[in-house]
Coordinates of C-alpha atoms in Angstrom, one line a residue:
M28 CA 197.1 -5.4 25.9
D29 CA 194.3 -4.8 28.4
T30 CA 191.2 -3.5 26.5
L31 CA 189.2 -2.4 29.6
P32 CA 188.4 1.4 29.7
R33 CA 191.1 3.2 31.7
Q34 CA 188.6 4.3 34.5
H35 CA 187.6 0.7 35.0
R36 CA 191.2 -0.4 35.3
I37 CA 191.9 2.4 37.8
R38 CA 188.8 1.2 39.8
Q39 CA 190.0 -2.4 39.8
S40 CA 193.5 -1.4 40.7
F41 CA 192.5 0.5 43.8
D42 CA 189.8 -2.0 44.8
S43 CA 192.5 -4.8 44.8
A44 CA 195.0 -2.7 46.8
A45 CA 194.6 -4.6 50.1
Q46 CA 197.8 -3.3 51.6
Y47 CA 197.2 0.3 50.7
D48 CA 197.2 1.7 54.3
T49 CA 200.6 0.3 55.2
A50 CA 202.3 1.3 51.9
A51 CA 200.7 4.7 51.1
T52 CA 203.2 6.8 53.1
M53 CA 203.4 9.7 50.6
Q54 CA 199.6 9.7 50.1
Q55 CA 199.3 10.4 53.9
V56 CA 201.9 13.2 53.6
A57 CA 199.9 14.7 50.8
A58 CA 196.6 14.4 52.7
R59 CA 198.1 16.2 55.8
Q60 CA 199.5 19.0 53.6
L61 CA 196.3 19.4 51.7
F62 CA 194.4 19.5 55.0
A63 CA 196.7 22.2 56.4
Q64 CA 196.0 24.3 53.3
I65 CA 192.3 23.8 53.7
C66 CA 192.4 25.0 57.3
T67 CA 194.4 28.1 56.3
K68 CA 192.0 28.9 53.5
L69 CA 188.9 28.5 55.7
G70 CA 190.3 30.3 58.7
T71 CA 187.7 30.4 61.4
K72 CA 184.9 29.4 59.1
A73 CA 183.4 26.0 59.9
P74 CA 182.0 24.2 56.8
A75 CA 178.5 22.9 57.3
R76 CA 178.6 20.6 54.2
I77 CA 181.7 18.8 52.8
L78 CA 182.2 16.7 49.8
E79 CA 185.4 14.6 49.5
I80 CA 186.1 12.9 46.1
G81 CA 188.5 10.0 45.8
C82 CA 188.6 9.4 49.6
G83 CA 190.5 6.1 49.3
T84 CA 190.8 4.5 52.7
G85 CA 190.0 7.7 54.6
F86 CA 193.3 9.5 55.4
L87 CA 191.9 12.9 54.6
T88 CA 188.4 11.9 55.6
Q89 CA 189.5 11.3 59.2
L90 CA 191.3 14.7 59.4
L91 CA 188.2 16.4 58.1
H92 CA 185.8 14.6 60.5
E93 CA 188.0 15.2 63.5
R94 CA 188.3 18.9 62.8
W95 CA 184.6 19.5 61.9
P96 CA 182.6 16.7 63.6
Q97 CA 179.3 18.6 63.2
A98 CA 179.6 18.9 59.4
T99 CA 177.7 16.8 57.0
L100 CA 180.7 15.0 55.3
I101 CA 180.1 12.9 52.2
A102 CA 183.1 10.8 51.4
T103 CA 183.1 9.3 47.9
D104 CA 185.3 7.1 45.8
I105 CA 185.2 5.2 42.5
A106 CA 186.3 2.0 44.3
P107 CA 183.7 0.4 46.6
H108 CA 186.3 -1.6 48.6
M109 CA 188.1 1.6 49.4
L110 CA 184.9 3.1 50.8
K111 CA 184.5 0.1 53.1
R112 CA 188.0 0.6 54.5
A113 CA 187.3 4.3 54.9
A114 CA 184.2 3.5 56.9
Q115 CA 186.3 1.1 59.1
R116 CA 188.8 3.9 59.7
V117 CA 186.5 6.9 60.3
G118 CA 183.2 5.4 61.4
E119 CA 179.5 5.7 60.3
A120 CA 179.1 9.3 61.3
V121 CA 180.3 10.1 57.8
Q122 CA 178.2 9.4 54.7
Y123 CA 179.8 7.2 52.0
A124 CA 179.0 6.9 48.3
V125 CA 180.4 5.4 45.1
L126 CA 181.1 8.4 42.8
D127 CA 183.3 8.9 39.7
A128 CA 185.1 12.2 40.2
A129 CA 185.2 12.6 36.5
S130 CA 181.4 13.0 36.4
P131 CA 180.3 14.0 39.9
D132 CA 176.6 13.4 39.9
I133 CA 175.6 14.9 43.2
E134 CA 173.6 17.9 44.4
G135 CA 175.2 20.9 46.0
P136 CA 175.9 23.3 47.5
F137 CA 178.9 22.5 49.6
D138 CA 181.1 24.8 51.7
L139 CA 184.1 22.6 51.0
I140 CA 184.9 20.2 48.2
C141 CA 188.3 18.4 48.4
G142 CA 190.2 15.5 47.0
N143 CA 193.7 14.1 47.7
L144 CA 195.7 12.8 44.8
V145 CA 192.7 12.2 42.5
F146 CA 193.2 15.1 40.1
Q147 CA 195.9 13.3 38.1
W148 CA 193.5 10.5 37.2
L149 CA 190.9 12.9 35.5
E150 CA 190.9 12.8 31.7
Q151 CA 189.1 16.2 31.3
P152 CA 190.3 18.1 34.4
K153 CA 189.2 21.6 33.4
A154 CA 185.6 20.4 32.8
V155 CA 185.6 18.5 36.1
L156 CA 186.9 21.6 38.0
A157 CA 184.1 23.7 36.4
R158 CA 181.5 21.1 37.5
L159 CA 182.9 20.9 41.0
A160 CA 183.1 24.7 41.3
G161 CA 179.4 24.8 40.3
L162 CA 178.6 22.8 43.4
L163 CA 180.2 25.3 45.8
A164 CA 178.2 27.6 48.0
P165 CA 179.1 31.3 47.9
G166 CA 182.5 31.6 49.6
G167 CA 183.0 27.8 49.3
V168 CA 186.4 26.3 48.9
L169 CA 187.6 23.7 46.4
A170 CA 190.9 22.1 47.5
L171 CA 192.8 19.4 45.5
S172 CA 196.2 17.8 45.3
T173 CA 197.8 16.1 42.4
L174 CA 200.9 14.4 41.2
L175 CA 203.0 16.4 38.6
E176 CA 205.2 15.7 35.7
G177 CA 208.5 14.5 37.0
T178 CA 207.1 12.1 39.6
F179 CA 209.2 8.9 39.5
A180 CA 211.7 10.5 37.2
E181 CA 214.4 8.2 38.6
W182 CA 212.5 5.1 37.5
Q183 CA 211.8 6.6 34.1
A184 CA 215.5 7.3 33.7
A185 CA 216.4 3.7 34.6
C186 CA 213.9 2.5 32.0
A187 CA 215.4 4.5 29.2
P188 CA 215.5 4.1 26.3
H189 CA 212.3 2.1 26.9
E190 CA 209.0 3.7 28.0
S191 CA 208.5 3.4 31.7
G192 CA 204.7 3.2 31.7
V193 CA 204.4 6.0 34.3
P194 CA 201.1 7.8 33.7
Y195 CA 201.2 11.2 32.0
Y196 CA 201.0 13.5 35.0
P197 CA 200.2 17.2 34.3
S198 CA 203.0 19.7 33.9
Q199 CA 203.1 22.8 36.0
Q200 CA 202.4 24.8 32.8
V201 CA 199.3 22.7 32.1
L202 CA 198.2 22.9 35.7
A203 CA 198.4 26.7 35.8
D204 CA 195.6 26.7 33.2
C205 CA 193.4 24.3 35.2
V206 CA 191.7 26.8 37.5
P207 CA 187.9 26.7 38.2
P208 CA 186.2 29.6 36.5
L209 CA 186.1 32.9 38.3
C210 CA 187.4 31.4 41.6
S211 CA 190.4 32.9 43.3
G212 CA 193.4 30.7 44.2
K213 CA 196.3 29.0 42.5
W214 CA 198.4 25.8 42.5
Q215 CA 201.6 25.4 44.5
A216 CA 204.2 22.8 43.8
Q217 CA 206.2 20.7 46.3
T218 CA 208.8 17.9 46.0
A219 CA 209.3 14.9 48.3
V220 CA 211.8 12.0 48.0
Q221 CA 211.1 8.5 49.1
P222 CA 213.8 5.8 49.4
F223 CA 213.2 2.1 48.7
A224 CA 215.2 -1.0 49.6
S225 CA 215.3 -2.0 45.9
A226 CA 213.5 -1.8 42.6
H227 CA 211.5 -4.8 43.7
A228 CA 210.2 -2.8 46.7
F229 CA 209.3 0.2 44.5
L230 CA 207.3 -1.9 42.1
R231 CA 205.6 -3.7 44.9
H232 CA 204.8 -0.3 46.4
L233 CA 203.0 0.7 43.2
K234 CA 200.9 -2.4 43.2
Q235 CA 200.1 -2.1 47.0
T236 CA 198.9 1.5 46.5
G237 CA 196.8 0.8 43.4
A238 CA 199.0 3.1 41.3
A239 CA 200.3 0.5 38.9
V240 CA 197.9 1.3 36.1
P241 CA 200.2 2.4 33.3
R242 CA 199.6 5.1 30.7
A243 CA 197.3 4.2 27.8
G244 CA 198.9 2.1 25.1
Y245 CA 201.9 1.1 27.1
S246 CA 203.4 -2.3 26.4
P247 CA 205.2 -3.9 29.4
L248 CA 209.0 -4.3 29.2
P249 CA 210.4 -7.6 28.1
I250 CA 211.8 -9.6 31.0
A251 CA 215.4 -9.0 30.1
A252 CA 214.9 -5.2 29.7
L253 CA 213.0 -5.1 33.0
R254 CA 215.9 -6.9 34.7
R255 CA 218.4 -4.4 33.4
T256 CA 216.1 -1.5 34.4
M257 CA 215.9 -2.8 37.9
Q258 CA 219.6 -3.1 38.1
R259 CA 220.2 0.5 36.9
F260 CA 217.6 1.7 39.4
D261 CA 219.3 0.0 42.3
A262 CA 222.7 1.2 41.2
N263 CA 221.5 4.8 41.2
G264 CA 220.3 4.8 44.8
H265 CA 216.9 3.1 44.6
Y266 CA 214.8 6.2 45.5
V267 CA 212.1 8.2 43.7
S268 CA 211.0 11.8 43.7
W269 CA 207.3 12.7 44.1
Q270 CA 206.2 16.0 42.6
F271 CA 203.1 17.3 44.3
A272 CA 200.9 20.3 43.6
Y273 CA 198.2 21.7 45.9
G274 CA 195.4 24.0 44.8
C275 CA 192.9 25.9 47.0
F276 CA 190.3 27.9 45.2
Q277 CA 187.4 29.9 46.5
R278 CA 184.1 30.9 45.0
P279 CA 183.3 34.7 45.4
V280 CA 181.2 35.4 48.5
R281 CA 178.8 37.4 46.4
A282 CA 178.0 38.3 42.8
G283 CA 180.2 41.1 41.4
V284 CA 183.5 42.2 39.9
F285 CA 186.5 44.3 40.9
V286 CA 187.2 46.9 38.2
T287 CA 190.8 48.0 37.9
G288 CA 193.0 49.5 35.3
T289 CA 196.5 49.3 33.9
D290 CA 197.0 53.0 34.8
T291 CA 195.2 56.1 35.9
G292 CA 192.9 57.6 33.3
V293 CA 192.3 54.5 31.2
G294 CA 188.5 54.7 31.6
K295 CA 187.8 52.7 34.7
T296 CA 184.9 54.9 35.8
F297 CA 183.3 55.0 32.4
V298 CA 183.6 51.2 32.1
S299 CA 182.2 50.9 35.6
A300 CA 179.2 53.0 34.7
C301 CA 178.6 50.9 31.5
L302 CA 178.8 47.6 33.6
V303 CA 176.4 49.0 36.2
K304 CA 174.0 49.9 33.3
A305 CA 174.4 46.6 31.4
W306 CA 174.1 44.4 34.5
N307 CA 171.6 46.5 36.6
A308 CA 174.4 46.3 39.2
L309 CA 175.2 48.0 42.5
Y310 CA 178.2 50.2 42.7
W311 CA 180.9 50.9 45.3
K312 CA 184.1 53.0 45.1
P313 CA 185.8 52.0 48.4
L314 CA 188.5 54.8 48.3
Q315 CA 188.2 58.1 46.5
S316 CA 190.8 60.8 46.3
G317 CA 191.1 64.0 44.3
L318 CA 187.8 65.5 45.5
A319 CA 189.3 69.0 45.6
E320 CA 189.3 68.9 41.7
E321 CA 186.2 66.9 40.8
E322 CA 183.0 65.6 42.3
G323 CA 184.3 62.0 42.4
D324 CA 183.6 58.7 40.7
T325 CA 180.7 57.8 42.8
A326 CA 178.6 60.8 41.7
T327 CA 179.8 60.4 38.1
V328 CA 178.7 56.7 37.9
A329 CA 175.4 57.5 39.6
H330 CA 174.7 60.2 37.0
L331 CA 175.9 58.3 33.9
A332 CA 174.2 55.0 34.8
G333 CA 171.1 56.5 36.3
C334 CA 171.5 54.8 39.6
A335 CA 169.0 55.0 42.4
P336 CA 170.4 56.2 45.7
T337 CA 170.0 52.7 47.1
D338 CA 172.2 51.2 44.3
I339 CA 175.2 53.2 45.6
T340 CA 177.4 52.4 48.6
P341 CA 179.3 55.5 49.7
P342 CA 183.1 55.4 49.8
A343 CA 184.7 54.1 53.0
G344 CA 187.4 56.8 52.6
A345 CA 187.1 60.1 50.7
F346 CA 190.1 62.5 50.4
Q347 CA 190.7 65.9 48.8
A348 CA 194.2 65.6 47.3
P349 CA 194.7 63.9 43.8
L350 CA 197.1 61.4 45.1
S351 CA 197.1 57.7 45.9
P352 CA 194.7 56.7 48.7
E353 CA 197.6 56.3 51.2
A354 CA 199.2 59.6 50.3
A355 CA 195.9 61.5 50.2
A356 CA 194.9 60.2 53.6
Q357 CA 198.3 61.1 55.1
A358 CA 197.9 64.6 53.7
E359 CA 194.8 65.0 55.9
G360 CA 196.4 63.4 58.9
Q361 CA 194.5 60.1 58.5
C362 CA 195.4 56.5 58.1
I363 CA 193.2 54.0 56.1
D364 CA 192.1 51.1 58.2
V365 CA 191.9 48.2 55.7
Q366 CA 190.1 46.1 58.2
Q367 CA 187.1 48.4 57.7
L368 CA 187.1 47.9 53.9
E369 CA 184.5 45.0 53.8
L370 CA 182.4 44.2 50.8
P371 CA 178.8 45.4 51.0
S372 CA 176.6 42.4 51.7
K373 CA 173.4 44.0 50.3
E374 CA 171.6 42.0 47.6
P375 CA 174.4 39.3 47.4
M376 CA 172.9 37.7 44.2
R377 CA 172.9 41.1 42.4
P378 CA 176.2 42.1 40.7
L379 CA 178.3 44.6 42.6
I380 CA 180.8 46.7 40.7
V381 CA 183.7 47.6 42.9
E382 CA 185.9 50.3 41.3
G383 CA 189.5 50.4 42.4
A384 CA 191.7 53.5 42.6
G385 CA 194.4 53.8 39.9
G386 CA 196.1 50.5 39.1
L387 CA 196.9 47.3 41.0
M388 CA 200.0 48.5 42.6
V389 CA 198.6 51.8 43.9
P390 CA 199.4 52.1 47.7
V391 CA 196.4 52.0 50.1
A392 CA 198.2 51.7 53.4
E393 CA 201.5 50.6 54.8
Q394 CA 202.4 47.4 53.0
V395 CA 198.9 47.2 51.4
M396 CA 198.4 47.8 47.7
M397 CA 195.2 47.9 45.7
I398 CA 195.9 44.3 44.5
D399 CA 195.9 43.1 48.2
L400 CA 192.3 44.4 48.5
A401 CA 191.4 42.4 45.3
V402 CA 192.9 39.3 46.9
A403 CA 191.0 39.9 50.2
W404 CA 187.6 40.5 48.5
G405 CA 187.9 37.5 46.1
L406 CA 185.9 39.0 43.3
P407 CA 186.9 38.3 39.7
V408 CA 188.7 41.2 38.1
V409 CA 187.7 43.2 35.0
L410 CA 190.9 44.9 33.8
V411 CA 190.5 48.1 31.8
A412 CA 193.4 48.9 29.4
R413 CA 194.1 51.3 26.6
S414 CA 193.9 49.8 23.1
G415 CA 196.8 51.6 21.5
L416 CA 200.6 51.9 21.7
G417 CA 202.1 51.0 25.1
T418 CA 199.3 48.9 26.3
L419 CA 201.0 45.5 25.9
N420 CA 203.5 46.0 28.6
H421 CA 201.1 47.5 31.1
T422 CA 198.4 45.0 30.4
L423 CA 200.5 41.9 30.5
L424 CA 202.3 43.0 33.6
S425 CA 198.9 43.5 35.3
V426 CA 197.7 40.1 34.1
E427 CA 200.8 38.4 35.4
A428 CA 200.5 40.2 38.8
L429 CA 196.9 38.9 39.2
K430 CA 197.9 35.4 38.3
Q431 CA 200.8 35.4 40.7
R432 CA 198.4 36.4 43.5
G433 CA 195.7 33.9 42.5
V434 CA 193.1 36.5 41.6
A435 CA 190.5 35.4 39.1
L436 CA 190.5 37.5 35.9
M437 CA 187.1 37.7 34.2
G438 CA 188.6 39.5 31.3
V439 CA 190.1 42.6 29.7
I440 CA 188.1 45.6 28.3
L441 CA 190.1 47.6 25.8
N442 CA 189.3 51.3 25.7
G443 CA 190.0 53.3 22.6
P444 CA 190.3 52.9 18.8
P445 CA 190.2 49.2 17.7
N446 CA 193.7 47.6 17.5
P447 CA 193.4 44.0 16.3
G448 CA 197.2 43.3 16.8
N449 CA 197.2 44.4 20.4
K450 CA 193.9 42.5 21.1
Q451 CA 195.4 39.3 19.7
A452 CA 198.7 39.7 21.6
I453 CA 196.9 40.3 24.9
E454 CA 194.6 37.3 24.4
H455 CA 197.5 35.0 23.3
K456 CA 200.3 36.1 25.5
G457 CA 198.2 36.8 28.6
G458 CA 195.9 33.8 28.1
V459 CA 192.9 36.1 28.9
C460 CA 189.5 36.9 27.4
I461 CA 188.8 40.3 25.8
L462 CA 185.4 41.0 27.2
A463 CA 184.8 44.1 25.0
E464 CA 186.4 46.8 22.9
I465 CA 185.0 50.2 23.6
A466 CA 185.6 52.9 20.9
H467 CA 186.5 56.4 21.9
Q468 CA 183.6 58.4 23.2
P469 CA 183.7 62.1 22.2
H470 CA 181.0 62.9 24.7
V471 CA 180.7 61.0 28.0
T472 CA 177.0 61.1 28.6
P473 CA 174.3 58.8 29.9
D474 CA 173.3 58.1 26.3
A475 CA 176.9 57.1 25.5
V476 CA 176.9 54.8 28.5
Q477 CA 173.6 53.3 27.4
A478 CA 174.9 52.7 23.9
V479 CA 178.0 50.9 25.1
A480 CA 176.1 49.0 27.7
D481 CA 173.9 47.6 25.0
T482 CA 176.9 46.0 23.3
L483 CA 178.5 44.4 26.4
P484 CA 178.0 40.7 27.3
K485 CA 175.1 40.1 29.7
W486 CA 175.9 39.1 33.3
E487 CA 174.2 35.7 32.7
E488 CA 176.4 35.0 29.7
I489 CA 179.7 35.3 31.5
L490 CA 178.7 34.4 35.0
W491 CA 180.2 31.3 36.4
Q492 CA 177.1 29.2 36.9
G493 CA 176.9 28.1 40.5

């Protein structure tokens, strides 16, 4: 059995893959798909500084350089020979460096960090994602592709009952938990099928592409067993499935959070005031309705948190009727232009508390819900929920909606009498952090806000460190 550390074996395997370019068909497919998703995520923004990890022989590097030739592009790989081939493909306008993606020792910030089919080789992927996310500039994008569990399933079936040696690729369930902290985005899966002339051709392909490093502790099949496996593989059609996943994640463009609730009246405004006080934050309520019955949340937060006038951004839309923003605007013969709802850019390093209206699925305009604004703004969400009976359904549905849209969830704040059972269920079933539990406040006053603010985690304690 080979006793070399796995990372050294991976480096050797890729360094010796002299026929990589001609054999790596699916690697090129994945590179083009990842590049397309990067372009969609960035839109019209041109990245000034790009870091590519695991560049191989430069499939993705070439696409990046051709699209953004003026960008400073640093292409890295663990295998020095791969870097030489990338330089031959792309040219010397790109910078090249030997770098282990598992411990990226490089200075940021970068507007784009990307890597094609390198994620599956990482032994501590969540820690690596956090480190890479820390190298992003505000609004920067982290884009990765990976192989998933089920890749080469046909070869594994042919090997049964013996082990196939195929590496342990992450499952979709595991991958869903591998998201860079407080960045918006999600993983998307895709399947591709590749035919081979024979089992010999498939095994030769693995060696040519440097992907023949087996899982740790694997013992090769005896010759007779390998022969039978190859015969079964050929008899079943000699093709394999590739399971890919692509993830594009974006760092918030500024410091701040989007405060929403599981329902109307769960305490969003009180919590917003507490966060403003605890974090010395700015405040913005983009859409306010119900002004015919009350002075509005902006005035309430300003009073409770003791905000200076310059700490408050006025609402972009203010309406009289106590209805959803869309219905309240229609009642006054108006239509909300969501294109005008842009995040305030003042003091971008100072936290901004953005308070939503109602819950996530409250209508804002035709085919636009409050959750769509959360997606567009890209701020991590603080979800306010009741602590008592009925909260599990509302809270877990809200958490699931945020995850489905790729919105980062900073955590949940439970408002009301302590309920350890509900707290544990939300943490476990929703896979979320409970940021705080706020007891019932008999009197909502500035002193009450100050008392709660003193118990909340500090911004620096929960801030994703960039």
